[in-house]
Amino acid sequence: MEWFEDDQFWLRFAPVMFDPQRWAETPGEVASIISMTGTEAGSRVLDSCCGVGRHSLEFARRGYLVTAIDRTRGYIEAARETAAAEELDIEFMLQDVRFFRRPDYYDLALNLFTSFGFFSDQQEELRYIENIRESLKPGGVFVIDVNGKEILSRDFVAAEEYEMDGYTVRGEYTIEDDFSTLNNIWSLKGPQENYNFQFSHRIYSALELKELLLNCGFESVCIKGGFDGRPYDHNAQRLISIARK
């Protein structure tokens, strides 16, 4: 079993990953994606690895036609409940993103919040990108948002720890395999709980990610250093690739 197939990990750490600050940042992130891609309301959006639906919900609020896919049942159920409460019409799918393809259908596809690089076999990553490309209309755009290798190198810390809602959250990190893999040990400690989880994922530089997308058939790739559209340089906050079919 791949590490990301363990639903307990996603459910236990959901309060950490989707805290109020993350939710507060979502409208600005969506507005920036719309600006950077030129995608208009009424367009079809595929939110791949949608999590609890932060971006899916916001795109739907703005009049986009959204399909949201994730393999974690608890996340899809939570997102579906929020959408129903707001009377938002979103197509939710409980599915492994590697096996989803809907040819020439979407105007915009998203993979956000460092949800890329999980597959132990890089061929699976290539298949995923190719399926996304096939699912886009001609001229459609695929946006990937990750923590770039250059940013990790600049800001790397071996460990961090903080308190949240009565829990102690700790992360320990190492760079491995010739700076191609980030190994993570996350722990969550509370009055009646001590949960630890170890996982690794592939990390990319801007050039590596750009070449990967071009080799999978995208016509052009633009790299940004943050949701504010800044260049990808020594002041970059995120590695955001904007690939056009």
GROMACS .gro file of N, CA and C in nm, residues 42-109:
model
  204
   42GLY      N    1  -1.800   3.011  -1.556
   42GLY     CA    2  -1.871   2.924  -1.649
   42GLY      C    3  -1.782   2.817  -1.708
   43SER      N    4  -1.650   2.831  -1.690
   43SER     CA    5  -1.556   2.731  -1.740
   43SER      C    6  -1.561   2.606  -1.653
   44ARG      N    7  -1.518   2.494  -1.712
   44ARG     CA    8  -1.514   2.367  -1.639
   44ARG      C    9  -1.378   2.352  -1.571
   45VAL      N   10  -1.383   2.324  -1.441
   45VAL     CA   11  -1.262   2.314  -1.359
   45VAL      C   12  -1.253   2.175  -1.298
   46LEU      N   13  -1.136   2.113  -1.309
   46LEU     CA   14  -1.108   1.985  -1.245
   46LEU      C   15  -1.013   2.009  -1.129
   47ASP      N   16  -1.061   1.989  -1.006
   47ASP     CA   17  -0.979   2.003  -0.886
   47ASP      C   18  -0.933   1.863  -0.846
   48SER      N   19  -0.810   1.831  -0.885
   48SER     CA   20  -0.754   1.697  -0.866
   48SER      C   21  -0.679   1.693  -0.733
   49CYS      N   22  -0.706   1.591  -0.650
   49CYS     CA   23  -0.658   1.588  -0.511
   49CYS      C   24  -0.718   1.707  -0.437
   50CYS      N   25  -0.849   1.713  -0.433
   50CYS     CA   26  -0.920   1.831  -0.384
   50CYS      C   27  -0.921   1.844  -0.234
   51GLY      N   28  -0.885   1.736  -0.160
   51GLY     CA   29  -0.889   1.742  -0.015
   51GLY      C   30  -1.030   1.770   0.036
   52VAL      N   31  -1.042   1.862   0.129
   52VAL     CA   32  -1.172   1.895   0.187
   52VAL      C   33  -1.247   2.000   0.103
   53GLY      N   34  -1.193   2.030  -0.014
   53GLY     CA   35  -1.267   2.112  -0.110
   53GLY      C   36  -1.248   2.261  -0.098
   54ARG      N   37  -1.139   2.306  -0.036
   54ARG     CA   38  -1.120   2.451  -0.021
   54ARG      C   39  -1.137   2.525  -0.153
   55HIS      N   40  -1.062   2.481  -0.254
   55HIS     CA   41  -1.062   2.553  -0.381
   55HIS      C   42  -1.184   2.517  -0.466
   56SER      N   43  -1.229   2.394  -0.459
   56SER     CA   44  -1.349   2.354  -0.533
   56SER      C   45  -1.468   2.440  -0.495
   57LEU      N   46  -1.487   2.458  -0.365
   57LEU     CA   47  -1.600   2.536  -0.315
   57LEU      C   48  -1.590   2.681  -0.361
   58GLU      N   49  -1.471   2.738  -0.354
   58GLU     CA   50  -1.454   2.878  -0.391
   58GLU      C   51  -1.476   2.899  -0.542
   59PHE      N   52  -1.427   2.808  -0.623
   59PHE     CA   53  -1.453   2.819  -0.767
   59PHE      C   54  -1.602   2.809  -0.796
   60ALA      N   55  -1.671   2.718  -0.728
   60ALA     CA   56  -1.815   2.704  -0.749
   60ALA      C   57  -1.889   2.830  -0.706
   61ARG      N   58  -1.847   2.891  -0.597
   61ARG     CA   59  -1.909   3.017  -0.552
   61ARG      C   60  -1.897   3.126  -0.658
   62ARG      N   61  -1.793   3.118  -0.739
   62ARG     CA   62  -1.767   3.220  -0.840
   62ARG      C   63  -1.827   3.185  -0.976
   63GLY      N   64  -1.906   3.076  -0.983
   63GLY     CA   65  -1.977   3.045  -1.105
   63GLY      C   66  -1.907   2.949  -1.199
   64TYR      N   67  -1.806   2.878  -1.149
   64TYR     CA   68  -1.737   2.778  -1.232
   64TYR      C   69  -1.804   2.642  -1.216
   65LEU      N   70  -1.790   2.557  -1.316
   65LEU     CA   71  -1.846   2.423  -1.315
   65LEU      C   72  -1.737   2.327  -1.270
   66VAL      N   73  -1.750   2.275  -1.149
   66VAL     CA   74  -1.638   2.208  -1.083
   66VAL      C   75  -1.660   2.058  -1.070
   67THR      N   76  -1.554   1.983  -1.102
   67THR     CA   77  -1.542   1.842  -1.066
   67THR      C   78  -1.430   1.831  -0.965
   68ALA      N   79  -1.456   1.770  -0.850
   68ALA     CA   80  -1.358   1.759  -0.742
   68ALA      C   81  -1.331   1.612  -0.714
   69ILE      N   82  -1.203   1.574  -0.720
   69ILE     CA   83  -1.166   1.433  -0.705
   69ILE      C   84  -1.066   1.417  -0.591
   70ASP      N   85  -1.089   1.315  -0.506
   70ASP     CA   86  -0.994   1.278  -0.403
   70ASP      C   87  -1.019   1.133  -0.367
   71ARG      N   88  -0.917   1.066  -0.315
   71ARG     CA   89  -0.933   0.925  -0.279
   71ARG      C   90  -0.969   0.906  -0.132
   72THR      N   91  -0.969   1.014  -0.051
   72THR     CA   92  -0.999   1.002   0.091
   72THR      C   93  -1.148   1.028   0.115
   73ARG      N   94  -1.218   0.924   0.156
   73ARG     CA   95  -1.363   0.932   0.169
   73ARG      C   96  -1.406   1.042   0.265
   74GLY      N   97  -1.338   1.054   0.380
   74GLY     CA   98  -1.375   1.156   0.477
   74GLY      C   99  -1.365   1.296   0.421
   75TYR      N  100  -1.267   1.320   0.336
   75TYR     CA  101  -1.251   1.452   0.275
   75TYR      C  102  -1.364   1.481   0.178
   76ILE      N  103  -1.395   1.383   0.094
   76ILE     CA  104  -1.503   1.403  -0.004
   76ILE      C  105  -1.636   1.423   0.068
   77GLU      N  106  -1.660   1.348   0.173
   77GLU     CA  107  -1.786   1.363   0.246
   77GLU      C  108  -1.796   1.501   0.310
   78ALA      N  109  -1.686   1.549   0.368
   78ALA     CA  110  -1.686   1.681   0.431
   78ALA      C  111  -1.710   1.790   0.327
   79ALA      N  112  -1.643   1.778   0.211
   79ALA     CA  113  -1.660   1.877   0.105
   79ALA      C  114  -1.802   1.876   0.050
   80ARG      N  115  -1.857   1.756   0.036
   80ARG     CA  116  -1.993   1.744  -0.015
   80ARG      C  117  -2.095   1.807   0.081
   81GLU      N  118  -2.073   1.789   0.212
   81GLU     CA  119  -2.163   1.849   0.311
   81GLU      C  120  -2.158   2.002   0.306
   82THR      N  121  -2.038   2.057   0.291
   82THR     CA  122  -2.026   2.202   0.282
   82THR      C  123  -2.094   2.255   0.158
   83ALA      N  124  -2.074   2.186   0.046
   83ALA     CA  125  -2.137   2.228  -0.079
   83ALA      C  126  -2.290   2.223  -0.069
   84ALA      N  127  -2.341   2.118  -0.005
   84ALA     CA  128  -2.487   2.106   0.010
   84ALA      C  129  -2.542   2.218   0.098
   85ALA      N  130  -2.469   2.251   0.205
   85ALA     CA  131  -2.514   2.357   0.295
   85ALA      C  132  -2.520   2.492   0.224
   86GLU      N  133  -2.430   2.513   0.126
   86GLU     CA  134  -2.427   2.639   0.052
   86GLU      C  135  -2.504   2.630  -0.080
   87GLU      N  136  -2.564   2.512  -0.106
   87GLU     CA  137  -2.639   2.489  -0.230
   87GLU      C  138  -2.550   2.512  -0.353
   88LEU      N  139  -2.429   2.458  -0.346
   88LEU     CA  140  -2.335   2.465  -0.456
   88LEU      C  141  -2.341   2.334  -0.534
   89ASP      N  142  -2.346   2.342  -0.663
   89ASP     CA  143  -2.355   2.224  -0.749
   89ASP      C  144  -2.214   2.184  -0.794
   90ILE      N  145  -2.155   2.089  -0.723
   90ILE     CA  146  -2.021   2.040  -0.753
   90ILE      C  147  -2.027   1.890  -0.775
   91GLU      N  148  -1.957   1.841  -0.876
   91GLU     CA  149  -1.948   1.697  -0.899
   91GLU      C  150  -1.830   1.643  -0.817
   92PHE      N  151  -1.861   1.568  -0.711
   92PHE     CA  152  -1.758   1.507  -0.628
   92PHE      C  153  -1.739   1.362  -0.668
   93MET      N  154  -1.611   1.320  -0.674
   93MET     CA  155  -1.579   1.183  -0.712
   93MET      C  156  -1.477   1.125  -0.616
   94LEU      N  157  -1.510   1.010  -0.557
   94LEU     CA  158  -1.417   0.937  -0.472
   94LEU      C  159  -1.337   0.843  -0.563
   95GLN      N  160  -1.216   0.885  -0.597
   95GLN     CA  161  -1.142   0.809  -0.698
   95GLN      C  162  -0.993   0.840  -0.688
   96ASP      N  163  -0.910   0.744  -0.722
   96ASP     CA  164  -0.766   0.763  -0.736
   96ASP      C  165  -0.742   0.846  -0.862
   97VAL      N  166  -0.675   0.960  -0.846
   97VAL     CA  167  -0.659   1.052  -0.959
   97VAL      C  168  -0.579   0.993  -1.073
   98ARG      N  169  -0.500   0.888  -1.047
   98ARG     CA  170  -0.422   0.827  -1.153
   98ARG      C  171  -0.508   0.764  -1.261
   99PHE      N  172  -0.632   0.732  -1.228
   99PHE     CA  173  -0.715   0.656  -1.320
   99PHE      C  174  -0.831   0.737  -1.376
  100PHE      N  175  -0.829   0.868  -1.356
  100PHE     CA  176  -0.936   0.952  -1.408
  100PHE      C  177  -0.893   1.017  -1.539
  101ARG      N  178  -0.981   1.007  -1.638
  101ARG     CA  179  -0.958   1.074  -1.767
  101ARG      C  180  -1.094   1.106  -1.828
  102ARG      N  181  -1.113   1.228  -1.874
  102ARG     CA  182  -1.235   1.271  -1.940
  102ARG      C  183  -1.193   1.360  -2.058
  103PRO      N  184  -1.170   1.300  -2.174
  103PRO     CA  185  -1.102   1.369  -2.284
  103PRO      C  186  -1.169   1.500  -2.327
  104ASP      N  187  -1.082   1.602  -2.348
  104ASP     CA  188  -1.121   1.730  -2.406
  104ASP      C  189  -1.241   1.793  -2.336
  105TYR      N  190  -1.243   1.793  -2.205
  105TYR     CA  191  -1.361   1.836  -2.131
  105TYR      C  192  -1.338   1.963  -2.048
  106TYR      N  193  -1.221   1.976  -1.984
  106TYR     CA  194  -1.201   2.083  -1.888
  106TYR      C  195  -1.121   2.200  -1.947
  107ASP      N  196  -1.151   2.318  -1.894
  107ASP     CA  197  -1.076   2.438  -1.930
  107ASP      C  198  -0.956   2.460  -1.837
  108LEU      N  199  -0.969   2.409  -1.715
  108LEU     CA  200  -0.867   2.430  -1.613
  108LEU      C  201  -0.860   2.308  -1.523
  109ALA      N  202  -0.738   2.262  -1.496
  109ALA     CA  203  -0.715   2.153  -1.401
  109ALA      C  204  -0.618   2.200  -1.294
   0.00000   0.00000   0.00000
